[in-house]
CSV table of C-alpha atoms in Angstrom, one decimal:
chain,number,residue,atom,x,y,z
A,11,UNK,CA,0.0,0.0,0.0
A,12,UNK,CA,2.7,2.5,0.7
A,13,UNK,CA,5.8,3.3,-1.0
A,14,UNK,CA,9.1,1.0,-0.6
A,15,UNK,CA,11.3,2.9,2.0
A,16,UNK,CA,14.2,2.3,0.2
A,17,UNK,CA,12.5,4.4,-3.1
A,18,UNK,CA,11.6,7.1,-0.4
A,19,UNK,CA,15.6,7.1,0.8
A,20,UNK,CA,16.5,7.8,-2.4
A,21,UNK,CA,14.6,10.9,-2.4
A,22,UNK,CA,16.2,12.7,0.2
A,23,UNK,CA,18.8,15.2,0.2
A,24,UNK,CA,20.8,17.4,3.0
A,25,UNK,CA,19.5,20.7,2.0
A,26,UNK,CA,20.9,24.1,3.2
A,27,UNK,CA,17.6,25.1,4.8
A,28,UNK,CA,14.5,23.4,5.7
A,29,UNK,CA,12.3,22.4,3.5
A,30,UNK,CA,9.4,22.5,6.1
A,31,UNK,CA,9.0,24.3,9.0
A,32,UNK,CA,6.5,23.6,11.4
A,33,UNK,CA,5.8,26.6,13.7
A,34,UNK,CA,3.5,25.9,16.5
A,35,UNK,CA,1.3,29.1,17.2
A,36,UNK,CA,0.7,27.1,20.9
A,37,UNK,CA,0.4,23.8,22.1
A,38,UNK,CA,-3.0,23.8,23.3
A,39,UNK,CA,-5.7,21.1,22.1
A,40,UNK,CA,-9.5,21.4,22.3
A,41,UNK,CA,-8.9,17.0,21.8
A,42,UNK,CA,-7.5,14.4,23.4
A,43,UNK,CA,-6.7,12.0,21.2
A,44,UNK,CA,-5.4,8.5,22.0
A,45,UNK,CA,-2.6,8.7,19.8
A,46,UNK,CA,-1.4,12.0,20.5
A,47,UNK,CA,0.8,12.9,23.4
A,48,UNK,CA,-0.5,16.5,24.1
A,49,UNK,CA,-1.4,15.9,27.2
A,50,UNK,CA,1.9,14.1,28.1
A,51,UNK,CA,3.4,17.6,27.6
A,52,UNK,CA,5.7,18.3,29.9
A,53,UNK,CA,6.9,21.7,28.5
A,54,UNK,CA,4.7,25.0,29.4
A,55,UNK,CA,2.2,25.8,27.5
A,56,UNK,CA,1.8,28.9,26.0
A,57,UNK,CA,0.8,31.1,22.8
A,58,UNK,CA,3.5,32.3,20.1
A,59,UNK,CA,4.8,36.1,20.7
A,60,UNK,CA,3.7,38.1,17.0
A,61,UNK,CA,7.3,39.4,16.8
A,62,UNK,CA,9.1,36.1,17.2
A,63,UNK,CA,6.5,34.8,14.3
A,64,UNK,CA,7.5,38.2,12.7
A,65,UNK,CA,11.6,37.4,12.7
A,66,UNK,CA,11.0,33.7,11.7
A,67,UNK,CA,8.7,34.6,8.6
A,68,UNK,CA,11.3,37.6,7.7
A,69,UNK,CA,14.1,35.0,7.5
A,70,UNK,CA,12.1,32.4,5.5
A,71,UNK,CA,11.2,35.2,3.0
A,72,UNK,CA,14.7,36.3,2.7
A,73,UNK,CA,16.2,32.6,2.3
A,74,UNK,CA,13.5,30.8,0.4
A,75,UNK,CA,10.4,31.6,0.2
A,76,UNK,CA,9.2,28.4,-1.2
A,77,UNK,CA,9.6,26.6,2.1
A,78,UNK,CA,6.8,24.9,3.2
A,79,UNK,CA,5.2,26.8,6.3
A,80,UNK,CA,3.1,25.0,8.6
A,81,UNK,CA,0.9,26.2,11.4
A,82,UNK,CA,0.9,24.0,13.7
A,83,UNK,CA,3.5,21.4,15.4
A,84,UNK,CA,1.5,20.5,18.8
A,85,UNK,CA,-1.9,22.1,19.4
A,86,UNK,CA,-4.9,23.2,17.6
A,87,UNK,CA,-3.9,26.4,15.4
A,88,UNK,CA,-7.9,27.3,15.4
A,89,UNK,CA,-8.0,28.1,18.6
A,90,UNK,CA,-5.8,31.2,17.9
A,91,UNK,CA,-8.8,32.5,15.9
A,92,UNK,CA,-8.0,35.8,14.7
A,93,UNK,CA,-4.5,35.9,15.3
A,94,UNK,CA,-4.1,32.8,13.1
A,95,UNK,CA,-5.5,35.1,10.1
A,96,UNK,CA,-3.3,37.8,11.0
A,97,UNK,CA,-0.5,35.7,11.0
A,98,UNK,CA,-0.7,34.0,7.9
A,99,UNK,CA,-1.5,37.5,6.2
A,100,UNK,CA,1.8,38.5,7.2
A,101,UNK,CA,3.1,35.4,5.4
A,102,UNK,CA,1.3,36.4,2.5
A,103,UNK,CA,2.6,39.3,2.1
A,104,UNK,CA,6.2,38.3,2.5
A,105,UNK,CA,6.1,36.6,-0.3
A,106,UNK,CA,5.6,32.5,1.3
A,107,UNK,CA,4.5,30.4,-1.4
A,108,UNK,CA,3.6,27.3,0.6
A,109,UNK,CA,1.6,28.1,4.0
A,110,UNK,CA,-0.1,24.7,5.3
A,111,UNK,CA,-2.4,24.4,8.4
A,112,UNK,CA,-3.3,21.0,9.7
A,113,UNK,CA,-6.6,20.5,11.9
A,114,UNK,CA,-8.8,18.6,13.8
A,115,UNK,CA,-11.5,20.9,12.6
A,116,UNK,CA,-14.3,21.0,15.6
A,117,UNK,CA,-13.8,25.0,15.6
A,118,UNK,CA,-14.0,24.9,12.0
A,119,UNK,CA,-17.5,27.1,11.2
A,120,UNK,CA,-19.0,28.7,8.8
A,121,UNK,CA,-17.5,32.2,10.1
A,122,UNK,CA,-13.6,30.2,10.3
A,123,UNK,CA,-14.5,28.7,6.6
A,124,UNK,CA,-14.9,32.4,5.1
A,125,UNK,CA,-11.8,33.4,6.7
A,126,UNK,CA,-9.7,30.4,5.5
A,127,UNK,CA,-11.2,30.7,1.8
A,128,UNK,CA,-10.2,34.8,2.3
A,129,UNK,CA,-6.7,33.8,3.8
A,130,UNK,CA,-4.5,33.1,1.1
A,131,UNK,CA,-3.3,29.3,2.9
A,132,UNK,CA,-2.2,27.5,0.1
A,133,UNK,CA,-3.3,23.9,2.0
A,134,UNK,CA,-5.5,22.5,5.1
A,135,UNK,CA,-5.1,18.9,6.1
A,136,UNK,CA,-8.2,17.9,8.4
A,137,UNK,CA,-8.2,14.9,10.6
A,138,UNK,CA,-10.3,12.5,10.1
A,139,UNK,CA,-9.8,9.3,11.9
A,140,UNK,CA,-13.2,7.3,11.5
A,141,UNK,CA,-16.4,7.0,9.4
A,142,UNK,CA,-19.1,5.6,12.4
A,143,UNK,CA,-19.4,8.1,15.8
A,144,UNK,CA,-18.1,5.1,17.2
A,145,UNK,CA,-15.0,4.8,15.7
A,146,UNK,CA,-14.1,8.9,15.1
A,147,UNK,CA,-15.2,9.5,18.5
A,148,UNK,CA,-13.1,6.7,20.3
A,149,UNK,CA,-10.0,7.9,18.9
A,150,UNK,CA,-10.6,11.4,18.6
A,151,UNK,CA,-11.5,12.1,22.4
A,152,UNK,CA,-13.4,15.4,22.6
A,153,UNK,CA,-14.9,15.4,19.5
A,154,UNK,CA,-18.4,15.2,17.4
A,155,UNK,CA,-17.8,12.7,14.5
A,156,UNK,CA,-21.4,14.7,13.1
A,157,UNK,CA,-20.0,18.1,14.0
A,158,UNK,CA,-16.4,17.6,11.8
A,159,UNK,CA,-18.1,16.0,9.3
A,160,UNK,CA,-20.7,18.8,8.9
A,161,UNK,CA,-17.8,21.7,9.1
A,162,UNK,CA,-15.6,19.9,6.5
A,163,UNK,CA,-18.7,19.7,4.2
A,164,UNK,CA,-19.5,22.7,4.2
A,165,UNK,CA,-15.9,24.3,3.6
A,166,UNK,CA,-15.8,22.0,0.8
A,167,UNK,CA,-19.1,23.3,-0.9
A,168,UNK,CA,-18.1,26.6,0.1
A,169,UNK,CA,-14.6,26.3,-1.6
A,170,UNK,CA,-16.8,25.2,-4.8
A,171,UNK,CA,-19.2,27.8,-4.7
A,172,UNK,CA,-16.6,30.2,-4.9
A,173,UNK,CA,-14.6,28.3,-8.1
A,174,UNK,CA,-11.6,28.7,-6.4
A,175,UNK,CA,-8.3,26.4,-6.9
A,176,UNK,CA,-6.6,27.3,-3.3
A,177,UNK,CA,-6.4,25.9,-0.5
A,178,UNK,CA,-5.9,22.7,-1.4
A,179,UNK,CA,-8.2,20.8,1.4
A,180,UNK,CA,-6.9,17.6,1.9
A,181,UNK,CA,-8.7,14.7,4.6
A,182,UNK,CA,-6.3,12.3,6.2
A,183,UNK,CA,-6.4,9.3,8.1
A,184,UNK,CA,-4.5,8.0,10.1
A,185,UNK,CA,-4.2,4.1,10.3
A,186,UNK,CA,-4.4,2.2,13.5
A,187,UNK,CA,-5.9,-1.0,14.4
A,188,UNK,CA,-8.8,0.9,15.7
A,189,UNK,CA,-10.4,2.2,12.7
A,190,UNK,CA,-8.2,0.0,9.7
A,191,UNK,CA,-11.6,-1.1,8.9
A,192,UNK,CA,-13.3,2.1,8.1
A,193,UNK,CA,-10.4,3.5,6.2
A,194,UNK,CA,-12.0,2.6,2.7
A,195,UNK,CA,-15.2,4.3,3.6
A,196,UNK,CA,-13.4,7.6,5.0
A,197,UNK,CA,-11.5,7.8,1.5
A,198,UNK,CA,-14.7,7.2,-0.8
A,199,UNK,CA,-16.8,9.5,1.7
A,200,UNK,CA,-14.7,12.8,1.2
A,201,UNK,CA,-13.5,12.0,-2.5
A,202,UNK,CA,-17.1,12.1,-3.9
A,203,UNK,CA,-17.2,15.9,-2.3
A,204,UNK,CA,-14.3,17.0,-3.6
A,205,UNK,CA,-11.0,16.7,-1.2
A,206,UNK,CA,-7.6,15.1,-1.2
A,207,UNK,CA,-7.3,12.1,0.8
A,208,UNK,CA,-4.5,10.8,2.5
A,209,UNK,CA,-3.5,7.9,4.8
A,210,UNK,CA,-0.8,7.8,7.0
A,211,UNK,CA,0.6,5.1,9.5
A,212,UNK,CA,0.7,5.4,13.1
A,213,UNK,CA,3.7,7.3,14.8
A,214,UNK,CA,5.0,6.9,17.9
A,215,UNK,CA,6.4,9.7,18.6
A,216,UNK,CA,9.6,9.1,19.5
A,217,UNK,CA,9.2,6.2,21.3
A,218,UNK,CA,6.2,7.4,23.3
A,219,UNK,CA,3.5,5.3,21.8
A,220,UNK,CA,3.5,1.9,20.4
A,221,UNK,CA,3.1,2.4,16.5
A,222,UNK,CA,3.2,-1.7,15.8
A,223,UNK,CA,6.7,-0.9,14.2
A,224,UNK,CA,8.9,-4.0,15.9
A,225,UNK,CA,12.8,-4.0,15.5
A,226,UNK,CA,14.8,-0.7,15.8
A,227,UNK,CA,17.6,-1.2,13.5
A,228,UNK,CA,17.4,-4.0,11.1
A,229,UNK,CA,17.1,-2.8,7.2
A,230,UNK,CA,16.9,1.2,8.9
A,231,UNK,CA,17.1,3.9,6.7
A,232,UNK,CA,17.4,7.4,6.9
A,233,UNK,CA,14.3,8.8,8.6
A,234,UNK,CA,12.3,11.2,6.7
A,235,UNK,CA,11.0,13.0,10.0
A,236,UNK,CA,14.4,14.0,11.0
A,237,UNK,CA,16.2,15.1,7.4
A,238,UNK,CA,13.1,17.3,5.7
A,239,UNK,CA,11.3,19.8,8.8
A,240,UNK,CA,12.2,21.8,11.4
A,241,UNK,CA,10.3,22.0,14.3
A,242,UNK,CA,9.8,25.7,16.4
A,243,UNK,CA,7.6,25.4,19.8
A,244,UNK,CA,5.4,28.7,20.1
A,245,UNK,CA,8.6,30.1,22.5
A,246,UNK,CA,11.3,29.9,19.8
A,247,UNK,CA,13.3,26.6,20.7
A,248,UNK,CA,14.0,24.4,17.7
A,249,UNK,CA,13.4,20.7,18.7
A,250,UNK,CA,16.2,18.3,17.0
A,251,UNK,CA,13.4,16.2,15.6
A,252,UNK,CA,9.7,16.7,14.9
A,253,UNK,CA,9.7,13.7,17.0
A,254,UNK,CA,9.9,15.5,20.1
A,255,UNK,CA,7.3,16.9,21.3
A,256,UNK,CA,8.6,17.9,24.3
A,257,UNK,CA,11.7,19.5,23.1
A,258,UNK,CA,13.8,17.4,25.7
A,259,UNK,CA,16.5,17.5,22.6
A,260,UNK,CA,16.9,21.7,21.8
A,261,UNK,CA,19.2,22.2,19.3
A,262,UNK,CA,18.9,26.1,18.5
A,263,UNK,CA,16.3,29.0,19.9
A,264,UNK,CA,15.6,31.2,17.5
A,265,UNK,CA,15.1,34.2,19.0
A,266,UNK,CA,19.0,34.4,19.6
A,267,UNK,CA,19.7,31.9,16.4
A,268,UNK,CA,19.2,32.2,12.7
A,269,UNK,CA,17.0,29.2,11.3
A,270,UNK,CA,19.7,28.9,9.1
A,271,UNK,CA,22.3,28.4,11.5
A,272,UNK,CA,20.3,26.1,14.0
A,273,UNK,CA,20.0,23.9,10.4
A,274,UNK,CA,23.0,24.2,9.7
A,275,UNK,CA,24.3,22.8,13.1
A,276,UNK,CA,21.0,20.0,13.0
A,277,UNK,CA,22.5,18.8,9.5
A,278,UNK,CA,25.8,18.0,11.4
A,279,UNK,CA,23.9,16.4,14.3
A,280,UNK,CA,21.4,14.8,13.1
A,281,UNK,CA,20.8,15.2,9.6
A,282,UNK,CA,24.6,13.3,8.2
A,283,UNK,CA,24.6,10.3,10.4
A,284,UNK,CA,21.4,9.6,8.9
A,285,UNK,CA,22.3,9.8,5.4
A,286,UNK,CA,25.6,7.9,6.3
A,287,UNK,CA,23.5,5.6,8.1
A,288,UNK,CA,26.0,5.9,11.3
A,289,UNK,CA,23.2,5.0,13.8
A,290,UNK,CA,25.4,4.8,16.4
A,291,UNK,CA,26.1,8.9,16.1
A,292,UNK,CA,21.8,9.2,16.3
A,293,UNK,CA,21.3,11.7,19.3
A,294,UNK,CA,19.2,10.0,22.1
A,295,UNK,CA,15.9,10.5,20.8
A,296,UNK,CA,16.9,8.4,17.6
A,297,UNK,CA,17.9,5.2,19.7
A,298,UNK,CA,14.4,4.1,20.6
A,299,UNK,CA,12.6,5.5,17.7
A,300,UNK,CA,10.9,3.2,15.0
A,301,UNK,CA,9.6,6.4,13.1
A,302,UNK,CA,11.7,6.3,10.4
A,303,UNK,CA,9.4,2.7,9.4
A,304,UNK,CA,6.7,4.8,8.9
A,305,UNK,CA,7.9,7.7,7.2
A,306,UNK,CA,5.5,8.3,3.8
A,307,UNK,CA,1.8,8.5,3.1
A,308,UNK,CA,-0.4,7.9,0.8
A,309,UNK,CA,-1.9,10.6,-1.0
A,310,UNK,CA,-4.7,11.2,-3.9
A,311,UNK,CA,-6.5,14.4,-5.5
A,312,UNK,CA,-9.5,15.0,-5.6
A,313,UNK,CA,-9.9,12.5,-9.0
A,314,UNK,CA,-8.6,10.1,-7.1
A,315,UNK,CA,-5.6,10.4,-8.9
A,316,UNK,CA,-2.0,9.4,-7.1
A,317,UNK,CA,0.0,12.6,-5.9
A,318,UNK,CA,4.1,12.2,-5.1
A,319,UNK,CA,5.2,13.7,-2.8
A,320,UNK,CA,7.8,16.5,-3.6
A,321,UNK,CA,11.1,17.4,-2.1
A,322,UNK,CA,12.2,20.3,-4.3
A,323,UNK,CA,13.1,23.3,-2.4
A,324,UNK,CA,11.1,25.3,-5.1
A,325,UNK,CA,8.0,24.1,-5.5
A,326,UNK,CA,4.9,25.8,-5.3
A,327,UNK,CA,2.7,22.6,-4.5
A,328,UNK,CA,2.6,19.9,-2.3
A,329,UNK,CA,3.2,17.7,-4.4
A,330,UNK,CA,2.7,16.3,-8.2
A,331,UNK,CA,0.1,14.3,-9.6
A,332,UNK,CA,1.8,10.6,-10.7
A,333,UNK,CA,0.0,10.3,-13.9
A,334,UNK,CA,0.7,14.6,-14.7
């Protein structure tokens, strides 16, 4: 079902600044979901200063403004309301090409929907872990499988009314033994109205959570997770790995630190032991890990056509459709 890690190895590249970066406007959730370690936090929470956002946009739009720019690393971006909007309009108009939000979507209304179709995001990824109120609502604790369901629809019928192309508005699942069964049903549900769909396999985190992945080491390749994003927690420290969630493994702040600088020093760290598959340089968080055997996803437009995923520094999409 998913691509051959190997072919996904070959893909990868050190780069001399990310090609993602995940900024977390705060790490609070309105969900508690089972496989999510939010409330395992053991950093403090807290909500993104506007000028740190500011300095880390500035040097994105100075050094490539192609880099992919998403809005959320560990909380629920909508719950920023207004500031959200104000903060990707200041990415707009820097010039960002790529500016992604992923959410759970519960606070997505009719009054968030306008503002996201008025926003300029060039992509939203919604959860969507289960078809039957059973299944959604067991995994995604806090949630209304109805209420979702109803706010993606109507973004998506919105999003055709106006006859716009962007955002892309992609609905993913994630695959774990709870819901494997509903997964077909999820995919056909939101392709006949109009989304990408995408399925992932289950991270652990780091370790923290049992992904079904078994033995650490044996035919390991370079993990995906560690060589392609950077991390930044709503107070400025750059986690070594997007893997930790806790940032127990700091490897730059960037309210002292150029981005470019704490990648620079991450490429050294973390990023060439990978590639030279030296496992026995990994930092700490990389002994334990089996997240690298689940890097990849699979992904479809809204044809149900396959789209590859992209790792060129200077794309403007997410990715390319397989068949053009």
């Amino acid at each position: 079902m998913y691509e051959n890690l190997k072919n996904i190895e070959k893909k990868f590249k050190i780069s001399d600044f990310p090609l993602n970066i995940a900024v977390e406007p705060s790490n609070y959730c309105n969900l508690n979901c089972i496989m999510c370690a939010n409330d395992k936090l053991t950093r403090k929470r807290g909500v993104m200063d506007i000028r740190l956002y500011k300095k880390i946009i500035d040097e994105i739009a100075e050094v490539n403004p192609y880099t992919r720019l998403w809005l959320d690393y560990y909380g629920e971006p909508l719950l920023q309301r207004f500031k959200l909007f104000y903060m990707i309009d200041y990415a707009v108009k820097k010039g960002l090409k790529n500016i992604d939000l992923n959410t759970n979507a519960m606070l997505l209304n009719e009054e968030m929907a306008e503002m996201l179709l008025d926003s300029g995001i060039t992509f939203i990824s919604i959860d969507c872990d289960g078809y039957s109120p059973e299944v959604y609502e067991k995994i995604r604790v806090g949630a209304k499988r109805d209420i979702v369901y109803r706010n993606i629809e109507y973004f998506l019928k919105l999003k055709q009314k106006r006859k716009i192309e962007k955002p892309i508005i992609e609905v993913k699942i994630m695959e774990m033994e709870e819901n494997k069964e509903e997964i077909d049903q999820v995919l056909s549900y939101w392709r006949t109205r109009g989304a990408w769909t995408c399925v992932r396999r289950l991270i652990s985190w780091g370790g923290k959570y049992d992904n079904g992945a078994n033995s650490i080491n044996e035919n390991r390749i370079a993990c995906g997770s560690g060589i392609g994003i950077l991390p930044i927690t709503w107070d400025g420290i750059a986690p070594i790995c997007v893997m930790d969630c806790n940032a127990d493994f700091p490897c730059g702040d960037v309210n002292t630190t150029s981005i470019k600088e704490i990648w620079k020093r991450r490429n050294e760290y973390l990023v060439k032991p990978q590639m030279d598959h030296n496992w026995s340089e990994l930092p700490k968080i990389c002994h334990n890990c089996t997240d690298w055997m689940v890097v990849g996803e699979n992904r479809w437009d809204e044809n149900g056509k396959p789209i590859e995923k992209t790792y060129d520094s200077k794309s403007k999409m997410i990715g390319t459709s397989k068949n053009g």
